Amino acid sequence: MTLSDALGEAGEAVVRARTVLNMAGIWIDKVNAMAGAGAGRKITGTKGVHLMVRLPEECRGRAVMGTNRENEHLYCLPWNDLHYFGPTETLYEGDIDGIRPLDEDIDWLIGEVNHLMPGLGFRRGDVLFAWAGVRPLTYDPALPKGARRREIHDLAKDGMPGVLAMTAGPIMTHRSAGRELTDAVAARIKPSGSAQAISYDARSFPENQNSPPLSDDYKEIKLADLRHAAAHEHVTGLIDLLHRRVNTGWTATMAHTAARKAAEEAAKELGWDQARIDQEVKRYHDYLMQQHRVGEGGLYDGRRAVLGEGN
Ligand SMILES: Cc1cc2nc3c(=O)[nH]c(=O)nc-3n(C[C@H](O)[C@H](O)[C@H](O)COP(=O)(O)OP(=O)(O)OC[C@H]3O[C@@H](n4cnc5c(N)ncnc54)[C@H](O)[C@@H]3O)c2cc1C
């Protein structure tokens, strides 16, 4: 039986479990509120914005670490043949479903980078694209920007027995976070199966050197890779495919011009008709504009600026 069969027409199902993990990041409080038990606040969000640029060839693979004028860290990190500057670290109390890199974030970050590296002459037109996220830090009334301490909250105290939530678990320690949570669950319920060996190996796409690349800007991802991902990686749409299943979305052009070709290729596996292809391409372009300020009138207007040259 598939999930949609189980959910039925109403799109709802009742699932019973002795232990429930609320791992919804910045949405943890929202999910708790859906349970209606009046759980206390667990999350404080700080907004982080980054800016992708192209630096001169001799900078490739090199990084700079420093601090901004508020003594928070400010870095420039290599990303393939590009670099990104960031982050911002501002308290976020806006709509958690509408997090975007705003002009004020971008201008503030550019100002801080120019303060740290006055010779760079960084301008808005140098930004290829921007992105924003909100960190799910632990709520602590004594710390306005939240606590970076990773915590497992036992929500029994909040009227939700058997429910645990984790806050402030960064990506870099995700393995230990997984072990800590597994231990917390194992202390409550016995495992039903035997222990399995975990493989952390990355899986690569099958050999595909005869397949042309999706985009001449970034030759690593081939059309065959898109078809493979579409067939085997539970792709839900073009945004999902280009940003999460292959990384062509995270290149200098964000695959803006390659979107239609990618949708047509995915359609061969996913059975999309022409109307769905058009819808996916439009949705992709709207997403690039909203989330990354890329497209007509956005930050990236076709110039391939090299930051630090010709200033
Ligand atoms: C700008 C920025 C820079 C960062 N830099 C770093 C870094 O350099 N190193 C590092 O280690 N960490 C970094 N982090 C932190 C890191 O990204 C987060 O701490 C981490 O992603 C938190 O993981 P999580 O699984 O708890 O939450 P998330 O990754 O947010 O996952 C929560 C998931 O729950 C889903 N969800 C929400 N509501 C529901 C629902 N009702 N039903 C089903 N699913 C739901 C969401 O869609 C989401 O996929 C950074 C964060 C930001 C914003």
Short mmCIF file of C-alpha atoms and ligand atoms in Angstrom, two decimals:
data_model
loop_
_atom_site.label_atom_id
_atom_site.label_comp_id
_atom_site.label_asym_id
_atom_site.label_seq_id
_atom_site.Cartn_x
_atom_site.Cartn_y
_atom_site.Cartn_z
CA MET A 1 0.00 0.00 0.00
CA THR A 2 1.37 3.45 -0.88
CA LEU A 3 1.31 6.41 1.50
CA SER A 4 -1.34 8.18 -0.60
CA ASP A 5 -3.51 5.02 -0.47
CA ALA A 6 -3.10 4.98 3.32
CA LEU A 7 -3.93 8.68 3.58
CA GLY A 8 -7.02 8.33 1.43
CA GLU A 9 -9.11 11.18 0.00
CA ALA A 10 -8.92 13.29 3.18
CA GLY A 11 -5.10 13.29 3.14
CA GLU A 12 -5.04 12.33 6.82
CA ALA A 13 -4.14 9.16 8.68
CA VAL A 14 -3.83 8.14 12.31
CA VAL A 15 -0.46 6.60 13.17
CA ARG A 16 0.20 5.31 16.69
CA ALA A 17 3.73 5.22 18.13
CA ARG A 18 5.19 4.98 21.62
CA THR A 19 7.91 7.50 20.78
CA VAL A 20 7.68 10.43 18.36
CA LEU A 21 10.61 12.62 17.30
CA ASN A 22 9.84 16.19 16.35
CA MET A 23 12.87 16.97 14.14
CA ALA A 24 11.31 19.88 12.29
CA GLY A 25 14.16 22.40 12.84
CA ILE A 26 12.81 25.96 12.91
CA TRP A 27 9.30 24.51 12.54
CA ILE A 28 9.53 22.57 15.86
CA ASP A 29 7.36 25.06 17.77
CA LYS A 30 4.84 25.16 14.90
CA VAL A 31 4.59 21.36 14.88
CA ASN A 32 4.20 21.29 18.69
CA ALA A 33 1.45 23.91 18.44
CA MET A 34 -0.40 21.57 16.02
CA ALA A 35 -0.52 19.03 18.86
CA GLY A 36 -2.39 21.67 20.86
CA ALA A 37 -0.85 20.76 24.23
CA GLY A 38 0.54 24.27 24.85
CA ALA A 39 4.23 23.29 24.71
CA GLY A 40 6.69 26.06 25.65
CA ARG A 41 8.96 27.76 23.13
CA LYS A 42 11.98 25.69 22.13
CA ILE A 43 13.42 27.58 19.14
CA THR A 44 15.12 30.92 18.53
CA GLY A 45 15.96 31.54 14.87
CA THR A 46 18.83 33.59 13.51
CA LYS A 47 18.90 34.43 9.84
CA GLY A 48 21.99 33.66 7.79
CA VAL A 49 22.56 35.07 4.32
CA HIS A 50 25.39 34.18 1.94
CA LEU A 51 26.55 35.72 -1.34
CA MET A 52 28.15 33.75 -4.19
CA VAL A 53 30.79 35.51 -6.31
CA ARG A 54 33.45 34.70 -8.87
CA LEU A 55 36.94 35.64 -7.67
CA PRO A 56 40.05 35.77 -9.89
CA GLU A 57 41.46 32.38 -10.92
CA GLU A 58 44.44 32.62 -8.50
CA CYS A 59 42.00 32.60 -5.54
CA ARG A 60 40.55 29.21 -6.49
CA GLY A 61 40.43 26.82 -3.53
CA ARG A 62 41.57 29.45 -1.03
CA ALA A 63 39.58 30.71 1.95
CA VAL A 64 39.62 33.74 4.24
CA MET A 65 38.35 33.70 7.84
CA GLY A 66 37.71 36.89 9.79
CA THR A 67 35.12 38.68 11.89
CA ASN A 68 32.54 41.36 11.18
CA ARG A 69 32.24 44.60 13.15
CA GLU A 70 29.99 42.83 15.67
CA ASN A 71 32.76 40.32 16.31
CA GLU A 72 30.84 37.47 14.68
CA HIS A 73 32.58 35.29 12.15
CA LEU A 74 32.77 36.33 8.53
CA TYR A 75 34.27 34.04 5.93
CA CYS A 76 34.96 33.63 2.26
CA LEU A 77 34.86 29.94 1.32
CA PRO A 78 35.59 28.23 -2.00
CA TRP A 79 32.72 26.46 -3.82
CA ASN A 80 33.95 24.65 -6.97
CA ASP A 81 35.32 27.50 -9.13
CA LEU A 82 33.34 30.13 -7.16
CA HIS A 83 33.47 31.58 -3.62
CA TYR A 84 30.84 32.61 -1.12
CA PHE A 85 30.84 35.27 1.58
CA GLY A 86 28.80 35.07 4.74
CA PRO A 87 27.04 34.74 6.97
CA THR A 88 24.72 37.28 8.50
CA GLU A 89 23.52 36.48 12.00
CA THR A 90 20.36 38.44 12.78
CA LEU A 91 17.52 37.49 15.08
CA TYR A 92 14.65 36.27 12.88
CA GLU A 93 11.08 36.63 14.02
CA GLY A 94 9.42 36.85 10.60
CA ASP A 95 7.44 34.27 8.61
CA ILE A 96 9.39 30.99 8.82
CA ASP A 97 7.89 29.89 5.51
CA GLY A 98 9.05 33.05 3.73
CA ILE A 99 12.79 33.34 4.45
CA ARG A 100 14.52 35.30 1.66
CA PRO A 101 17.79 37.20 1.15
CA LEU A 102 16.63 40.84 1.31
CA ASP A 103 18.38 43.97 0.01
CA GLU A 104 19.18 45.02 3.58
CA ASP A 105 20.89 41.66 4.31
CA ILE A 106 22.88 41.81 1.07
CA ASP A 107 23.98 45.42 1.53
CA TRP A 108 24.98 44.83 5.15
CA LEU A 109 27.09 41.80 4.18
CA ILE A 110 28.75 43.66 1.30
CA GLY A 111 29.57 46.50 3.73
CA GLU A 112 31.15 44.07 6.21
CA VAL A 113 33.19 42.32 3.49
CA ASN A 114 34.46 45.69 2.23
CA HIS A 115 35.35 46.64 5.81
CA LEU A 116 37.35 43.44 6.23
CA MET A 117 38.92 43.62 2.75
CA PRO A 118 38.90 47.29 1.71
CA GLY A 119 40.80 46.62 -1.51
CA LEU A 120 38.11 44.34 -2.90
CA GLY A 121 35.60 46.97 -4.04
CA PHE A 122 32.70 44.52 -3.65
CA ARG A 123 29.47 45.76 -5.29
CA ARG A 124 25.98 44.33 -5.72
CA GLY A 125 26.59 43.67 -9.41
CA ASP A 126 29.35 41.21 -8.42
CA VAL A 127 26.89 38.89 -6.67
CA LEU A 128 25.97 35.86 -8.77
CA PHE A 129 23.28 34.75 -6.35
CA ALA A 130 22.31 34.93 -2.69
CA TRP A 131 20.59 32.56 -0.30
CA ALA A 132 19.13 32.71 3.18
CA GLY A 133 18.25 30.28 5.94
CA VAL A 134 17.31 30.41 9.62
CA ARG A 135 19.27 28.44 12.22
CA PRO A 136 17.10 26.41 14.64
CA LEU A 137 18.91 27.45 17.83
CA THR A 138 17.84 26.54 21.34
CA TYR A 139 15.53 29.08 22.98
CA ASP A 140 17.10 30.59 26.09
CA PRO A 141 15.54 33.72 27.60
CA ALA A 142 19.03 34.87 28.71
CA LEU A 143 20.40 34.81 25.14
CA PRO A 144 18.61 37.08 22.62
CA LYS A 145 20.17 35.27 19.64
CA GLY A 146 19.51 31.80 21.07
CA ALA A 147 21.90 29.15 22.38
CA ARG A 148 24.06 27.03 20.08
CA ARG A 149 23.90 24.18 22.61
CA ARG A 150 22.37 21.06 21.09
CA GLU A 151 19.52 19.83 23.22
CA ILE A 152 17.03 16.98 23.27
CA HIS A 153 13.76 18.21 24.81
CA ASP A 154 11.56 15.64 26.50
CA LEU A 155 8.13 17.08 25.82
CA ALA A 156 6.49 15.03 28.57
CA LYS A 157 7.01 18.17 30.70
CA ASP A 158 4.97 20.07 28.10
CA GLY A 159 2.04 17.67 28.19
CA MET A 160 3.29 15.55 25.26
CA PRO A 161 4.54 12.26 26.78
CA GLY A 162 6.68 10.13 24.46
CA VAL A 163 7.62 13.09 22.23
CA LEU A 164 11.23 14.31 21.89
CA ALA A 165 12.52 17.30 19.94
CA MET A 166 16.10 18.27 19.07
CA THR A 167 17.19 21.90 18.73
CA ALA A 168 20.50 23.44 17.58
CA GLY A 169 21.82 20.29 15.93
CA PRO A 170 24.20 21.55 13.21
CA ILE A 171 25.02 19.54 10.09
CA MET A 172 28.68 19.07 11.05
CA THR A 173 27.74 16.92 14.06
CA HIS A 174 24.80 15.08 12.50
CA ARG A 175 26.28 11.63 13.16
CA SER A 176 26.65 12.19 16.88
CA ALA A 177 23.19 13.82 16.92
CA GLY A 178 21.80 10.64 15.34
CA ARG A 179 23.55 8.46 17.92
CA GLU A 180 22.32 10.63 20.79
CA LEU A 181 18.74 10.44 19.56
CA THR A 182 18.96 6.71 18.94
CA ASP A 183 20.13 6.25 22.54
CA ALA A 184 17.26 8.43 23.79
CA VAL A 185 14.74 6.33 21.86
CA ALA A 186 16.41 3.03 22.87
CA ALA A 187 16.07 4.07 26.53
CA ARG A 188 12.29 4.17 25.99
CA ILE A 189 11.60 1.32 23.57
CA LYS A 190 13.50 -1.85 22.65
CA PRO A 191 14.65 -2.09 19.00
CA SER A 192 12.40 -4.45 17.02
CA GLY A 193 15.20 -5.57 14.66
CA SER A 194 18.89 -6.35 14.93
CA ALA A 195 21.60 -3.71 14.57
CA GLN A 196 22.60 -2.95 10.96
CA ALA A 197 25.99 -1.72 9.74
CA ILE A 198 25.76 1.88 8.54
CA SER A 199 27.47 2.95 5.33
CA TYR A 200 28.41 6.62 4.99
CA ASP A 201 29.72 6.13 1.43
CA ALA A 202 28.51 8.63 -1.14
CA ARG A 203 26.75 7.00 -4.08
CA SER A 204 27.87 8.21 -7.50
CA PHE A 205 25.88 8.10 -10.73
CA PRO A 206 26.48 5.16 -13.09
CA GLU A 207 29.17 5.55 -15.76
CA ASN A 208 27.84 8.08 -18.28
CA GLN A 209 30.73 9.63 -20.19
CA ASN A 210 28.87 9.23 -23.50
CA SER A 211 26.04 11.42 -22.30
CA PRO A 212 26.20 15.18 -23.04
CA PRO A 213 26.23 17.62 -20.10
CA LEU A 214 23.06 19.48 -19.16
CA SER A 215 24.86 22.81 -19.33
CA ASP A 216 28.09 23.96 -20.97
CA ASP A 217 28.74 26.12 -17.88
CA TYR A 218 29.03 23.05 -15.70
CA LYS A 219 29.95 19.83 -17.44
CA GLU A 220 29.98 17.51 -14.40
CA ILE A 221 26.28 16.71 -14.54
CA LYS A 222 25.16 14.79 -17.63
CA LEU A 223 21.69 14.31 -19.04
CA ALA A 224 22.02 10.65 -18.06
CA ASP A 225 22.50 11.74 -14.42
CA LEU A 226 19.24 13.67 -14.52
CA ARG A 227 17.42 10.63 -15.92
CA HIS A 228 19.02 8.37 -13.32
CA ALA A 229 18.06 10.72 -10.48
CA ALA A 230 14.53 11.06 -11.85
CA ALA A 231 14.18 7.27 -12.03
CA HIS A 232 15.75 6.36 -8.66
CA GLU A 233 15.88 9.36 -6.30
CA HIS A 234 12.20 10.15 -5.58
CA VAL A 235 12.31 13.47 -7.44
CA THR A 236 9.28 15.64 -6.64
CA GLY A 237 9.88 18.44 -9.16
CA LEU A 238 12.49 20.41 -11.08
CA ILE A 239 13.63 22.43 -8.02
CA ASP A 240 14.16 19.21 -6.12
CA LEU A 241 16.04 17.65 -9.06
CA LEU A 242 18.42 20.54 -9.79
CA HIS A 243 19.06 21.67 -6.21
CA ARG A 244 18.93 18.46 -4.18
CA ARG A 245 19.50 15.45 -6.45
CA VAL A 246 22.22 17.00 -8.64
CA ASN A 247 24.11 20.22 -7.86
CA THR A 248 23.65 22.03 -11.19
CA GLY A 249 21.34 24.41 -9.35
CA TRP A 250 24.27 25.58 -7.23
CA THR A 251 26.46 26.83 -10.11
CA ALA A 252 27.14 30.34 -11.42
CA THR A 253 23.96 30.52 -13.54
CA MET A 254 21.90 28.32 -11.15
CA ALA A 255 20.87 26.45 -14.35
CA HIS A 256 18.47 29.29 -15.21
CA THR A 257 18.82 28.81 -18.95
CA ALA A 258 19.15 25.02 -18.70
CA ALA A 259 15.88 24.57 -16.79
CA ARG A 260 13.73 23.65 -19.79
CA LYS A 261 16.24 21.12 -21.10
CA ALA A 262 16.45 19.57 -17.62
CA ALA A 263 12.66 19.39 -17.32
CA GLU A 264 12.34 17.73 -20.75
CA GLU A 265 14.97 15.17 -19.77
CA ALA A 266 13.33 14.40 -16.41
CA ALA A 267 9.95 14.17 -18.16
CA LYS A 268 11.20 11.05 -19.99
CA GLU A 269 11.36 9.19 -16.67
CA LEU A 270 8.62 10.97 -14.73
CA GLY A 271 5.99 11.00 -17.48
CA TRP A 272 5.47 14.78 -17.35
CA ASP A 273 3.37 16.12 -20.25
CA GLN A 274 4.02 19.50 -21.94
CA ALA A 275 1.81 21.39 -19.48
CA ARG A 276 3.69 19.92 -16.51
CA ILE A 277 7.06 20.72 -18.12
CA ASP A 278 5.99 24.36 -18.62
CA GLN A 279 4.72 24.51 -15.04
CA GLU A 280 7.96 23.06 -13.64
CA VAL A 281 10.11 25.54 -15.59
CA LYS A 282 8.01 28.49 -14.43
CA ARG A 283 8.06 27.28 -10.84
CA TYR A 284 11.86 26.87 -11.07
CA HIS A 285 12.38 30.40 -12.43
CA ASP A 286 10.04 31.89 -9.79
CA TYR A 287 11.96 29.98 -7.10
CA LEU A 288 15.33 31.30 -8.34
CA MET A 289 14.02 34.85 -8.22
CA GLN A 290 12.43 34.53 -4.77
CA GLN A 291 15.07 32.47 -3.02
CA HIS A 292 18.24 33.56 -4.82
CA ARG A 293 17.44 36.85 -6.57
CA VAL A 294 18.33 35.30 -9.94
CA GLY A 295 16.54 36.10 -13.20
CA GLU A 296 15.34 39.17 -15.05
CA GLY A 297 15.73 42.17 -12.72
CA GLY A 298 17.58 40.03 -10.17
CA LEU A 299 21.16 40.20 -9.00
CA TYR A 300 22.50 38.11 -11.85
CA ASP A 301 21.74 39.66 -15.19
CA GLY A 302 23.98 37.69 -17.51
CA ARG A 303 27.24 39.47 -16.71
CA ARG A 304 29.93 37.12 -15.48
CA ALA A 305 31.51 39.59 -13.08
CA VAL A 306 34.87 38.65 -11.62
CA LEU A 307 35.08 40.31 -8.24
CA GLY A 308 38.40 42.02 -7.63
CA GLU A 309 39.27 42.51 -11.30
CA GLY A 310 38.90 45.84 -13.09
CA ASN A 311 38.03 47.80 -9.93
C1 LIG B 1 22.89 30.37 6.89
C2 LIG B 1 23.15 29.11 7.66
C3 LIG B 1 24.42 28.62 7.71
C4 LIG B 1 24.69 27.44 8.38
N1 LIG B 1 25.96 26.97 8.37
C5 LIG B 1 26.21 25.80 8.94
C6 LIG B 1 27.52 25.23 8.87
O1 LIG B 1 28.43 25.80 8.27
N2 LIG B 1 27.73 24.04 9.47
C7 LIG B 1 26.75 23.38 10.11
O2 LIG B 1 27.00 22.32 10.62
N3 LIG B 1 25.51 23.88 10.22
C8 LIG B 1 25.23 25.07 9.66
N4 LIG B 1 23.98 25.60 9.72
C9 LIG B 1 23.00 24.97 10.61
C10 LIG B 1 22.30 23.82 9.99
O3 LIG B 1 21.86 24.10 8.68
C11 LIG B 1 21.09 23.48 10.87
O4 LIG B 1 21.46 23.53 12.22
C12 LIG B 1 20.60 22.10 10.53
O5 LIG B 1 20.12 22.08 9.19
C13 LIG B 1 19.47 21.71 11.45
O6 LIG B 1 19.07 20.42 11.09
P1 LIG B 1 17.69 19.86 11.50
O7 LIG B 1 17.60 18.50 10.88
O8 LIG B 1 17.49 20.00 12.97
O9 LIG B 1 16.62 20.86 10.82
P2 LIG B 1 16.35 21.10 9.27
O10 LIG B 1 17.56 20.85 8.45
O11 LIG B 1 15.71 22.45 9.17
O12 LIG B 1 15.27 19.98 8.94
C14 LIG B 1 13.95 20.08 9.42
C15 LIG B 1 13.06 19.43 8.37
O13 LIG B 1 11.74 19.29 8.90
C16 LIG B 1 10.84 19.49 7.82
N5 LIG B 1 9.52 19.83 8.36
C17 LIG B 1 9.11 20.98 8.95
N6 LIG B 1 7.83 20.90 9.31
C18 LIG B 1 7.40 19.67 8.95
C19 LIG B 1 6.15 18.99 9.05
N7 LIG B 1 5.08 19.57 9.59
N8 LIG B 1 6.07 17.75 8.55
C20 LIG B 1 7.14 17.15 7.98
N9 LIG B 1 8.35 17.74 7.85
C21 LIG B 1 8.47 18.98 8.33
C22 LIG B 1 11.48 20.62 7.03
O14 LIG B 1 10.99 20.66 5.71
C23 LIG B 1 12.94 20.24 7.09
O15 LIG B 1 13.32 19.42 6.01
C24 LIG B 1 23.65 26.76 9.04
C25 LIG B 1 22.37 27.25 8.98
C26 LIG B 1 22.11 28.42 8.30
C27 LIG B 1 20.71 28.94 8.24
#
